[in-house]
């Protein structure tokens, strides 16, 4: 009787990957972490942040600050100053909101002297004390002093309001003086200036995204590969299910490659779900903040399409390294401890993406991780750098290949199956050199 | 109070345990078990998986609270005074693990102190057990580096540390290799000489045949029969224990299948 | 024999052993103590370092500015060129005169097509190496004034930098010209007496205290959770995994003593991590390795007394955080499962701690009671010496209270009945409360999808989006949720939803309750405005104009009738029918209130909507029909929507009225404010006390 021909390595790889994915996502924990959590976490976080921002905005607007006003001896405080201070910008909104918008209450203070001393004394007074002190100086040192405590939020708020109102008042005074002297008040504003942004909304959105997204993508990808990598290697060892896969009549290489493929697929899935949830929650939830958020972010689909191949290669690179390292651990717990520092290897270089000024050059195209974030950034900004992109892709392909080679080498060590100890990272190289391969 | 026989180390009366299950309604894991063991007696609870052995033993060991019925261990009501019960018994099951980062000696010391032992008395007792179980050489090694047999010895020593009157063993040999299992069997056998009452559950007939003074057969939450091996054989007309077991189970299935 | 027969308390013993186990675990030590102690200072300092590098790279980058200043006076041209030259490194290229005017013409046209051509022209003027174009034109608004306009590319960093430098030169020029004008015309600034100058009263100590006060709560949360998570997992989930739990439970000690010992072990590990971490951070700063973010070199140590007070406030926070950590890790059945909970937990805990970073948030009695946020603010205030007694006391007291509540639940973690009982029949745990679990899952899924999908739809089209949410999304969710419940109980869908004829007196009761509820809501909202006033961005936004333009009837349909029917179908119909099968009535009501408050997605509306949700749930449970709750909801919403409509039966009794004049009718809102309205709650209560006839 003829036995059926053995499946090709590639086909077997796909089978193994499929089985690993299936069992992985049948595990409730894994599904919860990879699917449900990202979808729920972002909206909830955004919601809390937005509601918090609104709550604090409302409370700030309705805080009435008490400002003391005094002057150096011999200086009279003009009635206009009191008027200017109690004027509330946005007074029309006052009625609607039930009163108390950015309100300043004024307390005239008889005592004069060094503003700092007076302010300290007044602020030390019992229950209701002033939040800031406005002092009109005498002839020699003309001007007003706003004494406040920058470490006290009420006091800082009071100073902010007083500063703004005194600024408006001073400008009004100048214009009035000009009018009285029969002068053209335009002299006070010698010229105007206007800035016009040439970048359309879409490009601006892409620019903002290019500052955040590359790092975020790397973090999401590493986090997405983390659990599957540990689960499929160390976790399998812990559960004792690795033998079942090892006795399959297919080449070992297929088993190892299948695992890496499964880890990669889970990482991709987690990353895309994260992105989706982020996009869903960020775009329209920001509108709840009302006015003040003018930024229009459109999803640059073309840029996303160009990112995809590089992202895929990068995911392979990350998954293979994480899988290889996690395979050294004997249990899920140890695997996690082992991967903790390793994931930093990816995330720290990715921090360079927030550096302005750095650009993708032919040299940087060969620096792992940095090349990817730089390429992401350039692509999102729509910069056309065909040579650099190609070099990045080629080097990524190389690194991914090396990483897979590394992972397969680690996974195929015989002693991994026998030993019940975790191999420390420091012994990784001697381990790879010395040990027998299992076939 | 109740009329307790002072010769009985364990007395279980009408013990029931039900779990609530919205899908299948109320599930009765144990449906009224009466059982008693004399001091110094080895009693084997025989039954297939899911028969209610573990639940019964756990209720006796005060880990689970019975739905109804009562259990007395060394004359102490389990429901009323669980702490006193725990002081008087040793409990061991196959799933019992050890703290990987403590040494054998530290493990024994920890549990000894939890039992209220201390000072020289405790140290002397530990030393005694280490010698008895031939563990002097490994006493200061961490348990994570031990073989299954060595771990089993530590677990046994832990269970008998406070010299309990009653030992409750839940499938003590399941999953052990031959050497470790024989350590266990020898240990159970030797406790008869010390006058300790042992109640253990198993589904290995040969073990029960070899060790037990009396055997109880439990199936689907009920105690089908109880007695010495000879009594059971006589009762069913079978020659060996597995035959006894099978005929009892068949009879039980039959009466459950045909109402009335 | 020693004199005390039981010298060592069990919890001490457990505590000691747990610590010993942790200390011997090299990885635990590394992950819990060494890593955080090294990592966070490294991150903080690294961030500052990266920022510095970024700033330097930008500062040394040369920018190219193309200019056509021909429309400005020669004097201004010269001065601006001088000032621009100071913005090193900058390269100025002159454009032919008139290029400014040509682009200005396109700007003035202000059509989308002109905007395209303006862009193209500007880009061609900037050139391939350039970054910005600047030109002068006459100001179109004010005669005889020059307008400097610059075009830049906001999506390019160098162009943004060029804009920054150019604007700097322009503002310097403006200042110079302005002060020249004033000194020529007035002999100085006429408002000289009102030019303000800041005087900060805060001392060095205050500033460094403020800095620590802002940072430490955040660090505390990060470090306690990451440092303590390993210990907590090892103590609770790890015990189950290694199979030692059963042994521990048959020891003659109370399980609460075991839990206490474990909790203390986790607490001391996390505290050790925190202390180590803070010390390494402060040491780095003291050694001058780097600055704290936003530090600006404030190096003075804050007063010992303040640090002491701050410590007193921080300790309950640590207690709270660790008890939450223990609770979460204790619920996990394996190390792996527990690990999954840590990240979301940390994120959720970080948010309130970050409140202390907001300089304009003030502590008061209300904020003090918010977990973590309250004590974080109190800590900040204590570090600058501004803490007043009441908020400080409330912050500590409330945190202690929350910790006690959590700890009580932690105490129940090692309940053998739950752990081993479920192991005995793993099936059993899965089956337990399956209906209420699935109902709750659907309930939250509903909340989330209304929030996300509904929100998205309504941002596209307010009325259409609302209609789609109410009449498509909610009915679908209702069907999906109730399908399983009905299947399990063998009921038809309408019966499972509670769509059966109600008792008439319950309908009347719902109507009366709605009126009383509406009155209560107005009182509540007036009170709420004092504690958490609405911000202007919400008050000015109001209802979308598309709604306010509707006729009263349509408005009633859209905002009262539809929500009343669809929301009740889902929440009081589908979700409630699942919940009530496994849970006690008060729990059902509490879940209903929480879900219904959450679905309205605004803290300002949470309390009133939660109240409606709870009340509607009570009514539904009592009348065993969904219709009274629907009536309550529709009436309540209707009153709010149609508040300005006049009611003919009620007339204002006004003393100024002439006998011949007909008294004016009252609006619905005014009727609600009549003194007898709250008393309607009593007949409503009586009516619901009468059971439904069988």
Short mmCIF file of C-alpha atoms in Angstrom, two decimals, chain A residues 79-266:
data_model
loop_
_atom_site.label_atom_id
_atom_site.label_comp_id
_atom_site.label_asym_id
_atom_site.label_seq_id
_atom_site.Cartn_x
_atom_site.Cartn_y
_atom_site.Cartn_z
CA UNK A 79 -12.11 103.65 39.37
CA UNK A 80 -11.51 102.39 35.81
CA UNK A 81 -9.08 99.81 37.14
CA UNK A 82 -11.78 98.30 39.36
CA UNK A 83 -14.13 98.35 36.43
CA UNK A 84 -11.60 96.71 34.16
CA UNK A 85 -10.90 94.00 36.71
CA UNK A 86 -14.51 93.04 37.30
CA UNK A 87 -15.27 92.93 33.61
CA UNK A 88 -15.81 89.33 32.63
CA UNK A 89 -15.09 88.32 29.07
CA UNK A 90 -17.91 86.24 27.73
CA UNK A 91 -20.43 88.03 29.95
CA UNK A 92 -23.17 87.12 27.49
CA UNK A 93 -22.65 83.51 28.43
CA UNK A 94 -23.02 84.46 32.07
CA UNK A 95 -26.79 84.28 32.07
CA UNK A 96 -27.00 80.99 30.24
CA UNK A 97 -24.61 79.21 32.53
CA UNK A 98 -26.27 80.36 35.71
CA UNK A 99 -23.71 83.00 36.63
CA UNK A 100 -20.17 83.06 37.82
CA UNK A 101 -18.14 82.79 34.61
CA UNK A 102 -14.49 83.71 35.26
CA UNK A 103 -15.59 86.05 37.97
CA UNK A 104 -13.19 88.33 39.83
CA UNK A 105 -14.21 89.77 43.17
CA UNK A 106 -12.24 92.80 44.31
CA UNK A 107 -11.15 93.66 47.80
CA UNK A 108 -9.60 97.12 48.23
CA UNK A 109 -6.73 96.96 50.69
CA UNK A 110 -5.71 99.96 52.73
CA UNK A 111 -2.29 98.84 53.71
CA UNK A 112 0.60 99.68 51.43
CA UNK A 113 4.19 98.53 51.33
CA UNK A 114 6.25 95.88 49.64
CA UNK A 115 3.77 93.90 47.51
CA UNK A 116 5.27 90.56 48.50
CA UNK A 117 4.99 91.30 52.23
CA UNK A 118 1.46 92.69 51.96
CA UNK A 119 0.33 89.79 49.79
CA UNK A 120 1.78 87.23 52.20
CA UNK A 121 0.13 88.91 55.16
CA UNK A 122 -3.22 89.14 53.43
CA UNK A 123 -3.04 85.58 52.19
CA UNK A 124 -2.31 84.35 55.70
CA UNK A 125 -5.61 85.80 56.92
CA UNK A 126 -8.16 83.23 58.07
CA UNK A 127 -10.96 81.71 56.06
CA UNK A 128 -11.46 84.06 53.16
CA UNK A 129 -8.21 85.48 51.96
CA UNK A 130 -7.17 87.08 48.71
CA UNK A 131 -5.90 84.89 45.91
CA UNK A 132 -3.69 87.54 44.34
CA UNK A 133 -2.72 91.10 45.04
CA UNK A 134 -2.59 93.91 42.51
CA UNK A 135 -0.41 96.83 43.56
CA UNK A 136 -0.20 100.13 41.71
CA UNK A 137 3.34 101.42 42.10
CA UNK A 138 4.40 104.99 42.70
CA UNK A 139 6.15 107.40 40.35
CA UNK A 140 9.68 105.94 40.34
CA UNK A 141 8.72 102.38 39.57
CA UNK A 142 5.55 102.86 37.61
CA UNK A 143 3.48 99.88 36.60
CA UNK A 144 1.44 97.33 38.49
CA UNK A 145 2.65 94.29 40.33
CA UNK A 146 0.61 91.12 40.42
CA UNK A 147 1.69 89.15 43.47
CA UNK A 148 0.52 85.54 43.47
CA UNK A 149 1.63 82.07 44.43
CA UNK A 150 2.36 79.93 41.40
CA UNK A 151 2.04 76.73 43.43
CA UNK A 152 -1.54 77.54 44.45
CA UNK A 153 -4.00 76.83 41.67
CA UNK A 154 -6.54 79.44 42.77
CA UNK A 155 -3.86 82.06 43.06
CA UNK A 156 -2.47 81.22 39.65
CA UNK A 157 -5.98 81.42 38.20
CA UNK A 158 -6.48 84.83 39.78
CA UNK A 159 -3.16 86.08 38.41
CA UNK A 160 -4.05 84.82 34.95
CA UNK A 161 -7.37 86.68 34.96
CA UNK A 162 -5.88 89.88 36.34
CA UNK A 163 -3.02 89.78 33.85
CA UNK A 164 -5.38 89.43 30.94
CA UNK A 165 -7.70 92.18 32.07
CA UNK A 166 -4.91 94.59 32.91
CA UNK A 167 -3.45 93.98 29.45
CA UNK A 168 -6.74 94.90 27.82
CA UNK A 169 -7.05 97.92 30.09
CA UNK A 170 -3.55 99.18 29.27
CA UNK A 171 -4.24 98.89 25.56
CA UNK A 172 -7.53 100.75 25.96
CA UNK A 173 -5.69 103.49 27.86
CA UNK A 174 -3.19 103.88 25.02
CA UNK A 175 -5.87 104.15 22.39
CA UNK A 176 -7.74 106.69 24.50
CA UNK A 177 -4.56 108.74 24.91
CA UNK A 178 -4.03 108.68 21.16
CA UNK A 179 -7.58 109.79 20.50
CA UNK A 180 -7.30 112.60 23.05
CA UNK A 181 -4.09 113.82 21.47
CA UNK A 182 -5.81 113.81 18.09
CA UNK A 183 -3.52 111.06 16.86
CA UNK A 184 -4.28 108.07 14.69
CA UNK A 185 -4.49 105.09 17.04
CA UNK A 186 -3.28 102.98 14.12
CA UNK A 187 0.21 104.09 15.06
CA UNK A 188 -0.05 101.74 17.99
CA UNK A 189 -0.37 98.84 15.60
CA UNK A 190 2.29 99.64 12.99
CA UNK A 191 1.39 96.68 10.82
CA UNK A 192 -0.63 93.50 10.85
CA UNK A 193 0.49 90.06 9.93
CA UNK A 194 -1.27 86.98 8.72
CA UNK A 195 -0.11 83.38 8.50
CA UNK A 196 -1.54 81.13 5.86
CA UNK A 197 -1.07 77.40 6.00
CA UNK A 198 -0.48 75.87 2.60
CA UNK A 199 -1.10 72.35 3.85
CA UNK A 200 -4.68 71.15 3.30
CA UNK A 201 -6.58 69.63 6.25
CA UNK A 202 -5.75 66.18 5.02
CA UNK A 203 -2.02 66.82 5.08
CA UNK A 204 -2.24 68.48 8.48
CA UNK A 205 -4.07 65.45 9.80
CA UNK A 206 -1.38 63.24 8.31
CA UNK A 207 1.28 65.41 9.92
CA UNK A 208 -0.24 65.08 13.38
CA UNK A 209 -0.62 61.36 12.82
CA UNK A 210 3.00 61.11 11.69
CA UNK A 211 4.09 62.41 15.07
CA UNK A 212 2.11 59.84 17.05
CA UNK A 213 1.42 56.86 14.90
CA UNK A 214 4.88 55.36 14.21
CA UNK A 215 5.65 54.89 17.90
CA UNK A 216 2.12 53.73 18.58
CA UNK A 217 2.32 51.19 15.77
CA UNK A 218 5.55 49.74 17.11
CA UNK A 219 4.17 49.56 20.65
CA UNK A 220 0.94 47.93 19.47
CA UNK A 221 2.83 45.45 17.35
CA UNK A 222 5.20 44.46 20.16
CA UNK A 223 2.37 44.19 22.67
CA UNK A 224 0.30 42.21 20.18
CA UNK A 225 3.09 39.70 19.60
CA UNK A 226 3.99 39.43 23.28
CA UNK A 227 1.28 37.10 24.59
CA UNK A 228 1.01 34.77 21.61
CA UNK A 229 4.80 34.45 21.55
CA UNK A 230 4.93 33.37 25.19
CA UNK A 231 1.80 31.27 24.93
CA UNK A 232 2.91 29.26 21.91
CA UNK A 233 6.35 28.48 23.27
CA UNK A 234 6.78 28.64 27.03
CA UNK A 235 3.05 28.21 27.61
CA UNK A 236 3.05 25.11 25.47
CA UNK A 237 5.99 23.72 27.39
CA UNK A 238 4.19 24.38 30.65
CA UNK A 239 1.00 22.70 29.51
CA UNK A 240 3.00 19.81 28.13
CA UNK A 241 1.30 19.96 24.75
CA UNK A 242 4.45 20.51 22.75
CA UNK A 243 5.01 16.79 22.26
CA UNK A 244 1.80 16.42 20.33
CA UNK A 245 3.02 18.85 17.72
CA UNK A 246 6.50 17.39 17.74
CA UNK A 247 5.38 13.89 16.78
CA UNK A 248 3.50 15.08 13.71
CA UNK A 249 4.91 13.53 10.54
CA UNK A 250 5.95 16.87 9.12
CA UNK A 251 9.31 18.59 9.12
CA UNK A 252 10.17 20.35 12.36
CA UNK A 253 10.90 23.46 10.37
CA UNK A 254 7.24 23.63 9.41
CA UNK A 255 6.19 23.47 13.05
CA UNK A 256 8.55 26.26 14.04
CA UNK A 257 7.66 28.43 11.09
CA UNK A 258 4.00 27.81 11.70
CA UNK A 259 4.37 29.10 15.24
CA UNK A 260 6.14 32.24 14.12
CA UNK A 261 3.47 32.76 11.49
CA UNK A 262 0.72 32.37 14.07
CA UNK A 263 2.39 34.86 16.40
CA UNK A 264 2.76 37.28 13.52
CA UNK A 265 -0.87 36.91 12.49
CA UNK A 266 -2.07 37.55 16.05
#
